[in-house]
Short mmCIF file of C-alpha atoms and ligand atoms in Angstrom, two decimals:
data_model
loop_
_atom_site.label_atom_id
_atom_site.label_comp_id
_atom_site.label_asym_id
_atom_site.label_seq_id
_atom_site.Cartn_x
_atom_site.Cartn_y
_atom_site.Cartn_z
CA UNK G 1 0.00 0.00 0.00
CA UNK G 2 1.44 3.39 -0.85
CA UNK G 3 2.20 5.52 2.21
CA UNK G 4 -0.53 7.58 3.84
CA UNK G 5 0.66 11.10 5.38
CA UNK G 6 -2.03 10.69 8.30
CA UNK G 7 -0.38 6.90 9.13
CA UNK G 8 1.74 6.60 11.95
CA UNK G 9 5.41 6.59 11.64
CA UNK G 10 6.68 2.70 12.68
CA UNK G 11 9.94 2.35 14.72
CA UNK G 12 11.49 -0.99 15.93
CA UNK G 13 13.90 -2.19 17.93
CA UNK G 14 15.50 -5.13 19.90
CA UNK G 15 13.91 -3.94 23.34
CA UNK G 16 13.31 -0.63 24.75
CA UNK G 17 16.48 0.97 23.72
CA UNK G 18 14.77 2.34 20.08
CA UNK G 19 12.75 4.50 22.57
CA UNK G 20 15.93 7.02 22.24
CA UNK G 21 15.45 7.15 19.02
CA UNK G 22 11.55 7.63 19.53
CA UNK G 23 12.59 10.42 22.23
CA UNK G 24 14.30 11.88 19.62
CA UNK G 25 11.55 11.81 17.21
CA UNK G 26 8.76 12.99 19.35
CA UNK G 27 10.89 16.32 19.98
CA UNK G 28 12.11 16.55 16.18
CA UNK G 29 8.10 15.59 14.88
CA UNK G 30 5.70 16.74 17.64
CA UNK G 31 2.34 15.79 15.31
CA UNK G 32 3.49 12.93 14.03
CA UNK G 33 1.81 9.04 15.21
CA UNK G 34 4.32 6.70 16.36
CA UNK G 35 3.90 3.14 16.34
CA UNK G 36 7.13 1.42 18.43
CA UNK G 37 7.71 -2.57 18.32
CA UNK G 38 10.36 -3.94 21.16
CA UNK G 39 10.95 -7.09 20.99
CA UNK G 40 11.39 -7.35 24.83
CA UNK G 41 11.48 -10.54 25.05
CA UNK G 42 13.88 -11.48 22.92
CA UNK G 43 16.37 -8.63 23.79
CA UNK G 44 19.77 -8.82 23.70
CA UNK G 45 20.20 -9.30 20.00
CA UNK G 46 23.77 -7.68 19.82
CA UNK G 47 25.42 -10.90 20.87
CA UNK G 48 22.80 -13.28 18.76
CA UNK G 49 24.11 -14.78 15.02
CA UNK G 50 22.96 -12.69 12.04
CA UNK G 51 20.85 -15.24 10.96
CA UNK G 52 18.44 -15.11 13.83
CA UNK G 53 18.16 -11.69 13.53
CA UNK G 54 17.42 -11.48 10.09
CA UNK G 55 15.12 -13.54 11.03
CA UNK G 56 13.48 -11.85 13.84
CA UNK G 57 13.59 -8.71 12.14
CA UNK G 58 10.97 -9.91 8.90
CA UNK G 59 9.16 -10.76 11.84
CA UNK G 60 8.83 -7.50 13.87
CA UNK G 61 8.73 -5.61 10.20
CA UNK G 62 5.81 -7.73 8.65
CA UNK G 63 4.16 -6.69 12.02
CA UNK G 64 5.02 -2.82 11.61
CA UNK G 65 3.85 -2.62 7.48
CA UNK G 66 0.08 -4.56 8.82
CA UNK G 67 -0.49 -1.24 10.95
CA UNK G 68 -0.07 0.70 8.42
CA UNK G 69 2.88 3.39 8.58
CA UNK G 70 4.01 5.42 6.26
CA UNK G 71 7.74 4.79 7.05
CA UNK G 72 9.50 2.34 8.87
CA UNK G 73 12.92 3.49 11.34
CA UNK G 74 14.88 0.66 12.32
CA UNK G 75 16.13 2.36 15.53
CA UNK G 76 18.31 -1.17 16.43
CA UNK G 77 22.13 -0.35 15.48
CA UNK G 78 22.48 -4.02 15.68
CA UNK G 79 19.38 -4.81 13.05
CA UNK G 80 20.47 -2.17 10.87
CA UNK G 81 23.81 -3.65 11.00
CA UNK G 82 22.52 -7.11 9.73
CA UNK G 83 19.19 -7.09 8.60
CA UNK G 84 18.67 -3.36 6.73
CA UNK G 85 18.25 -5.52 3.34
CA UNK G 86 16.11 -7.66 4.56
CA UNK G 87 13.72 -4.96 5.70
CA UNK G 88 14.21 -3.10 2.51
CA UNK G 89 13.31 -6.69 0.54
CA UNK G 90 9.75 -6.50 2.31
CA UNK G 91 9.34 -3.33 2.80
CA UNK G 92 6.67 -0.73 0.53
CA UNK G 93 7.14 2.40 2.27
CA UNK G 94 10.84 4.46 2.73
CA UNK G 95 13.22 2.86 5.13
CA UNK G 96 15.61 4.72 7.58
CA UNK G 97 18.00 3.94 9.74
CA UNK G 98 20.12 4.93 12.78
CA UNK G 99 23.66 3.40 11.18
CA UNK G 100 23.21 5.06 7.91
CA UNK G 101 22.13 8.26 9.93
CA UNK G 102 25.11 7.77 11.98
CA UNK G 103 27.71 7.12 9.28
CA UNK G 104 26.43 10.44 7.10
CA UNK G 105 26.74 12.90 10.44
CA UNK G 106 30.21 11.24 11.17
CA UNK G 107 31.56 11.77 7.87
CA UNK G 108 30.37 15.40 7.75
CA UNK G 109 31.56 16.31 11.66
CA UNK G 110 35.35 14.72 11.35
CA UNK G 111 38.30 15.94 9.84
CA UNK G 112 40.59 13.58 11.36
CA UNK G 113 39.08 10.20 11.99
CA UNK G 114 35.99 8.99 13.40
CA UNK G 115 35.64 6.15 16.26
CA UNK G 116 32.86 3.86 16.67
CA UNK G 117 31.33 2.12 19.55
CA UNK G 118 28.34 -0.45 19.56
CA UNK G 119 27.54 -4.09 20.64
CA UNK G 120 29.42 -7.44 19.31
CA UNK G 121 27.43 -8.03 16.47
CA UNK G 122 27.10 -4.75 15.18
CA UNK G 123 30.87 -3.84 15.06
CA UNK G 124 31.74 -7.42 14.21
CA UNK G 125 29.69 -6.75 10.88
CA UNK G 126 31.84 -3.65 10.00
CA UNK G 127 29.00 -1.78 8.58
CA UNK G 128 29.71 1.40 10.35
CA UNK G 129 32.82 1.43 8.79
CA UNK G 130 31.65 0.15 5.42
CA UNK G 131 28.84 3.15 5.23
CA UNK G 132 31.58 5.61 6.11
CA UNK G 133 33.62 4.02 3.65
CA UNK G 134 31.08 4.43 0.98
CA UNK G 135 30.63 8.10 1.64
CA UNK G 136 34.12 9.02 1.89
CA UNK G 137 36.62 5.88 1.43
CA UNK G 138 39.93 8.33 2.81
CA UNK G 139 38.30 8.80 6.43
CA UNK G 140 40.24 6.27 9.10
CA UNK G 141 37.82 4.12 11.26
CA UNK G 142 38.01 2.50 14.55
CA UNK G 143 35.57 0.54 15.67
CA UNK G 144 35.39 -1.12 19.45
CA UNK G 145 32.85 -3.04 20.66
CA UNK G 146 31.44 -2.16 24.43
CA UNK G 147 29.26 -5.12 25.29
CA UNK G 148 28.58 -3.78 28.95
CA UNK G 149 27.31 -0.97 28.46
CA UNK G 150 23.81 -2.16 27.61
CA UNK G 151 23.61 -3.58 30.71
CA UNK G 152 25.00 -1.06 32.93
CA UNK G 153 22.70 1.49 31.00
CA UNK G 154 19.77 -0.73 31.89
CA UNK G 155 20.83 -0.63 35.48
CA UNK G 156 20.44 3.04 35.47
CA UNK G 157 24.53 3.47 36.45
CA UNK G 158 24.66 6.37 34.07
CA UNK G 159 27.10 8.13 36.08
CA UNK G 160 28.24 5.41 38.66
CA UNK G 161 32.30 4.64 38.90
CA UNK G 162 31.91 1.58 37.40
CA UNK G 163 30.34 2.86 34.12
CA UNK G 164 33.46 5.80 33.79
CA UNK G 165 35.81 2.79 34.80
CA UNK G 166 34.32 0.80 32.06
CA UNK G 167 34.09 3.11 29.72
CA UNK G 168 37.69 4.72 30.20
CA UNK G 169 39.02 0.91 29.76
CA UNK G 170 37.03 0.40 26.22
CA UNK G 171 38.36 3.61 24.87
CA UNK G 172 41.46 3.38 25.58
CA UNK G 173 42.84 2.04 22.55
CA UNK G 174 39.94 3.92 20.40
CA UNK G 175 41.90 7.42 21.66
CA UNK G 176 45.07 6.56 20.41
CA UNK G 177 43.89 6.36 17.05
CA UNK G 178 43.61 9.88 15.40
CA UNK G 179 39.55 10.63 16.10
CA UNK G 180 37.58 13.45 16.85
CA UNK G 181 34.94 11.94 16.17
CA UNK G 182 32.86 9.04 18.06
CA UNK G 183 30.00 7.48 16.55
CA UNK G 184 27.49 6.21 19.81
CA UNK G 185 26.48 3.04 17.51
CA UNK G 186 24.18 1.55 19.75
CA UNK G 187 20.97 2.88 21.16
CA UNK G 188 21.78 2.52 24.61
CA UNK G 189 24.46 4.63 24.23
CA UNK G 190 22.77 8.65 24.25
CA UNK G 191 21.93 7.96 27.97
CA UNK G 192 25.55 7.62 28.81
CA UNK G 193 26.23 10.57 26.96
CA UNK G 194 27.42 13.16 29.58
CA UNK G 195 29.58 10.72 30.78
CA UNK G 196 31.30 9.88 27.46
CA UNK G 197 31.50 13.42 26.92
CA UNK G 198 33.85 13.52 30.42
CA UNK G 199 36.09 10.64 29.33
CA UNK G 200 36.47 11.31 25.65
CA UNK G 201 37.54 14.91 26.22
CA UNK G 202 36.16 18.39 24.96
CA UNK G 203 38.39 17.52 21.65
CA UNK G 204 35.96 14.55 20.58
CA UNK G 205 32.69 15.40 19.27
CA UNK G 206 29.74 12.54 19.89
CA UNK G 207 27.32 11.68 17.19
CA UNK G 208 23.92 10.46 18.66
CA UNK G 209 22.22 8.33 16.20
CA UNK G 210 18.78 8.76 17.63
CA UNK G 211 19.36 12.71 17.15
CA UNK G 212 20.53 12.24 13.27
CA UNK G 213 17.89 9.24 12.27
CA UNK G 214 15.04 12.43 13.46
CA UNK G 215 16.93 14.50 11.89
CA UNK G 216 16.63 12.82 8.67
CA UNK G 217 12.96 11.71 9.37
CA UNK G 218 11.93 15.24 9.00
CA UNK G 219 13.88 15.78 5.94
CA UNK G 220 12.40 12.55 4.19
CA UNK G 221 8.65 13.83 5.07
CA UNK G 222 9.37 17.01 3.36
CA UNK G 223 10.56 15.60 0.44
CA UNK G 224 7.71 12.99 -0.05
CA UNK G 225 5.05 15.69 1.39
CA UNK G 226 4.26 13.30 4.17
CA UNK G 227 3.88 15.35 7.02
CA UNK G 228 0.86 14.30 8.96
CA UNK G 229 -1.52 17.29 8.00
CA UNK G 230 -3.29 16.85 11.38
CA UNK G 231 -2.11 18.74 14.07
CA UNK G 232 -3.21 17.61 17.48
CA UNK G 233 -1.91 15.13 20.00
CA UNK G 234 -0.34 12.28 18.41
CA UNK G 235 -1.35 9.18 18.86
CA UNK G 236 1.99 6.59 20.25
CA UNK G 237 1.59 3.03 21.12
CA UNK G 238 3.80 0.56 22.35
CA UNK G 239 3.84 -2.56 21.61
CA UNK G 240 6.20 -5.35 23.13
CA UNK G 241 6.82 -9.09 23.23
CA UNK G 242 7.32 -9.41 26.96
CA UNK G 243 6.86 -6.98 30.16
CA UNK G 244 10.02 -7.46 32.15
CA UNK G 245 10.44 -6.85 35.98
CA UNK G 246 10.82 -2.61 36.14
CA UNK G 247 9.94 -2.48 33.02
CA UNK G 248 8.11 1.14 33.27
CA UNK G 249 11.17 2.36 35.07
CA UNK G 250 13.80 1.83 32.47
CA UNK G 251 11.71 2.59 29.51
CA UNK G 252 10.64 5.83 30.81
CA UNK G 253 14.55 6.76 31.54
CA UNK G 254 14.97 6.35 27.60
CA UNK G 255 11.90 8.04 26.59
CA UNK G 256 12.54 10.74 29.11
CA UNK G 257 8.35 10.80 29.89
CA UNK G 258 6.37 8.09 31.35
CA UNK G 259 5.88 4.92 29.74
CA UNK G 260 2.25 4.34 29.23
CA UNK G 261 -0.15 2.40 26.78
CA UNK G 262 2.01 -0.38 26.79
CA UNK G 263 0.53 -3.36 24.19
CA UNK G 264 1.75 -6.80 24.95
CA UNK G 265 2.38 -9.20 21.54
CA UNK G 266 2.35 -12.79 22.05
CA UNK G 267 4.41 -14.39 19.59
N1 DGL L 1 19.32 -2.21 20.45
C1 DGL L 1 20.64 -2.79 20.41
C2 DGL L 1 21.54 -1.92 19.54
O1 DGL L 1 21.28 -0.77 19.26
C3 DGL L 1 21.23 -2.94 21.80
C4 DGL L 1 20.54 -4.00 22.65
C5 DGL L 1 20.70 -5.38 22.09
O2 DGL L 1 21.81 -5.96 22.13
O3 DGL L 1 19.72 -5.92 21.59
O4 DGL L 1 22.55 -2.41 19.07
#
């Protein structure tokens, strides 16, 4: 079905961290609809095999195109890393997402060389570095995965000792390499943001994906004239695969607002 400006945008994600990226969006697009799939019960997939994601993902995106939306995000750094085609094989309506977001606002910030951070699978697939590559082949990449972040983020120790320890201790070697540039390639990653800011210096700028994926969101909408033409309170729902113990509390720290209308799917 062609895309509808009224239909809601859809944005997906492994769990709860895409709501940074629907954060993002509600602030960048105040009238548009959002429709957000998690697949909370399923999440982590950074550390799963890129078959099972693909997998997962036509899954979650067959879900997405039945309600309707005019555009799918995939807000998942780790998806995008391994599944974009797939999503773009099924998909009608315009795809974005966060990594080649990311790569285009890296390649435009740096000058010297741009670092990038992100779970197992997602830096073990190079495709940071390949969409950089493909936009300028001459700018020097370093990419370091962080696998504990995601936890530590979802234990709210956002500025705790053992999150600068941690994080001082993965980007190490990424600082001796010529950046000033650091791609946050996960979306767990924005919350921790202040404190990356501390450890990487005032000489490295961050890119947030979430921030450049809205970004291009609103430029896409102009182009197509999709802008929802109604302008009242926009419509968000939620829907999940599983409600996990404090669920509420750590979605609403990525959101930044409380977490409400929550739709369970049983797959
Ligand atoms: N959403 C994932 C990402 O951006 C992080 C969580 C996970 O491993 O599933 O890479």
């Amino acid at each position: 079905m062609a895309a509808q400006a009224s239909s809601p945008i859809g944005v997906f994600d492994s769990g709860i961290g895409g709501l940074t990226v629907v954060r993002a969006l509600m602030e960048r697009l105040p009238f548009e609809d959002i429709v957000y799939f998690g697949d909370t019960a399923r999440v982590p997939y950074g550390v799963k095999s890129r078959e099972t994601i693909q997998s997962f993902t036509a899954q979650i995106t067959e879900f997405l195109l039945a309600h309707d939306v005019k555009l799918l995000i995939i807000a998942c750094n780790t998806m995008a890393a391994v599944a974009v085609e797939t999503v773009r094989a099924m998909s009608p309506v315009p795809v974005l997402d966060v990594i080649d977001a990311g790569a285009k606002a890296a390649v435009a910030l740096t000058h010297k060389g741009v670092g990038v951070i992100g779970t197992p699978t997602t830096i073990n697939s190079n495709a940071y570095a390949r969409s950089i590559h493909a936009l300028n082949p001459a700018v020097h990449v370093y990419s370091q995965a962080c696998p504990l972040f995601v936890p530590l983020v979802e234990e709210g120790w956002l500025e705790h000792e053992v999150t600068r320890l941690t994080a001082r201790e993965y980007l190490k070697p990424v600082f001796v390499e010529q950046i000033d540039t650091l791609v946050l390639g996960c979306t767990h990653y924005p919350l921790l943001k202040p404190l990356l800011q501390e450890v990487a210096g005032p000489g490295i700028r961050l890119v947030d994906s979430a921030i450049t994926v809205a970004e291009q969101t609103a430029t896409l909408l102009d182009r197509l004239g999709l802008h929802n033409p109604q302008r009242h309170a926009p419509e968000y729902r939620y829907f999940v695969t599983d409600v996990p113990l404090r669920f509420q509390t750590i979605g609403g720290r990525f959101l930044g607002r409380e977490l409400t209308h929550l739709e369970q799917v049983r797959w």
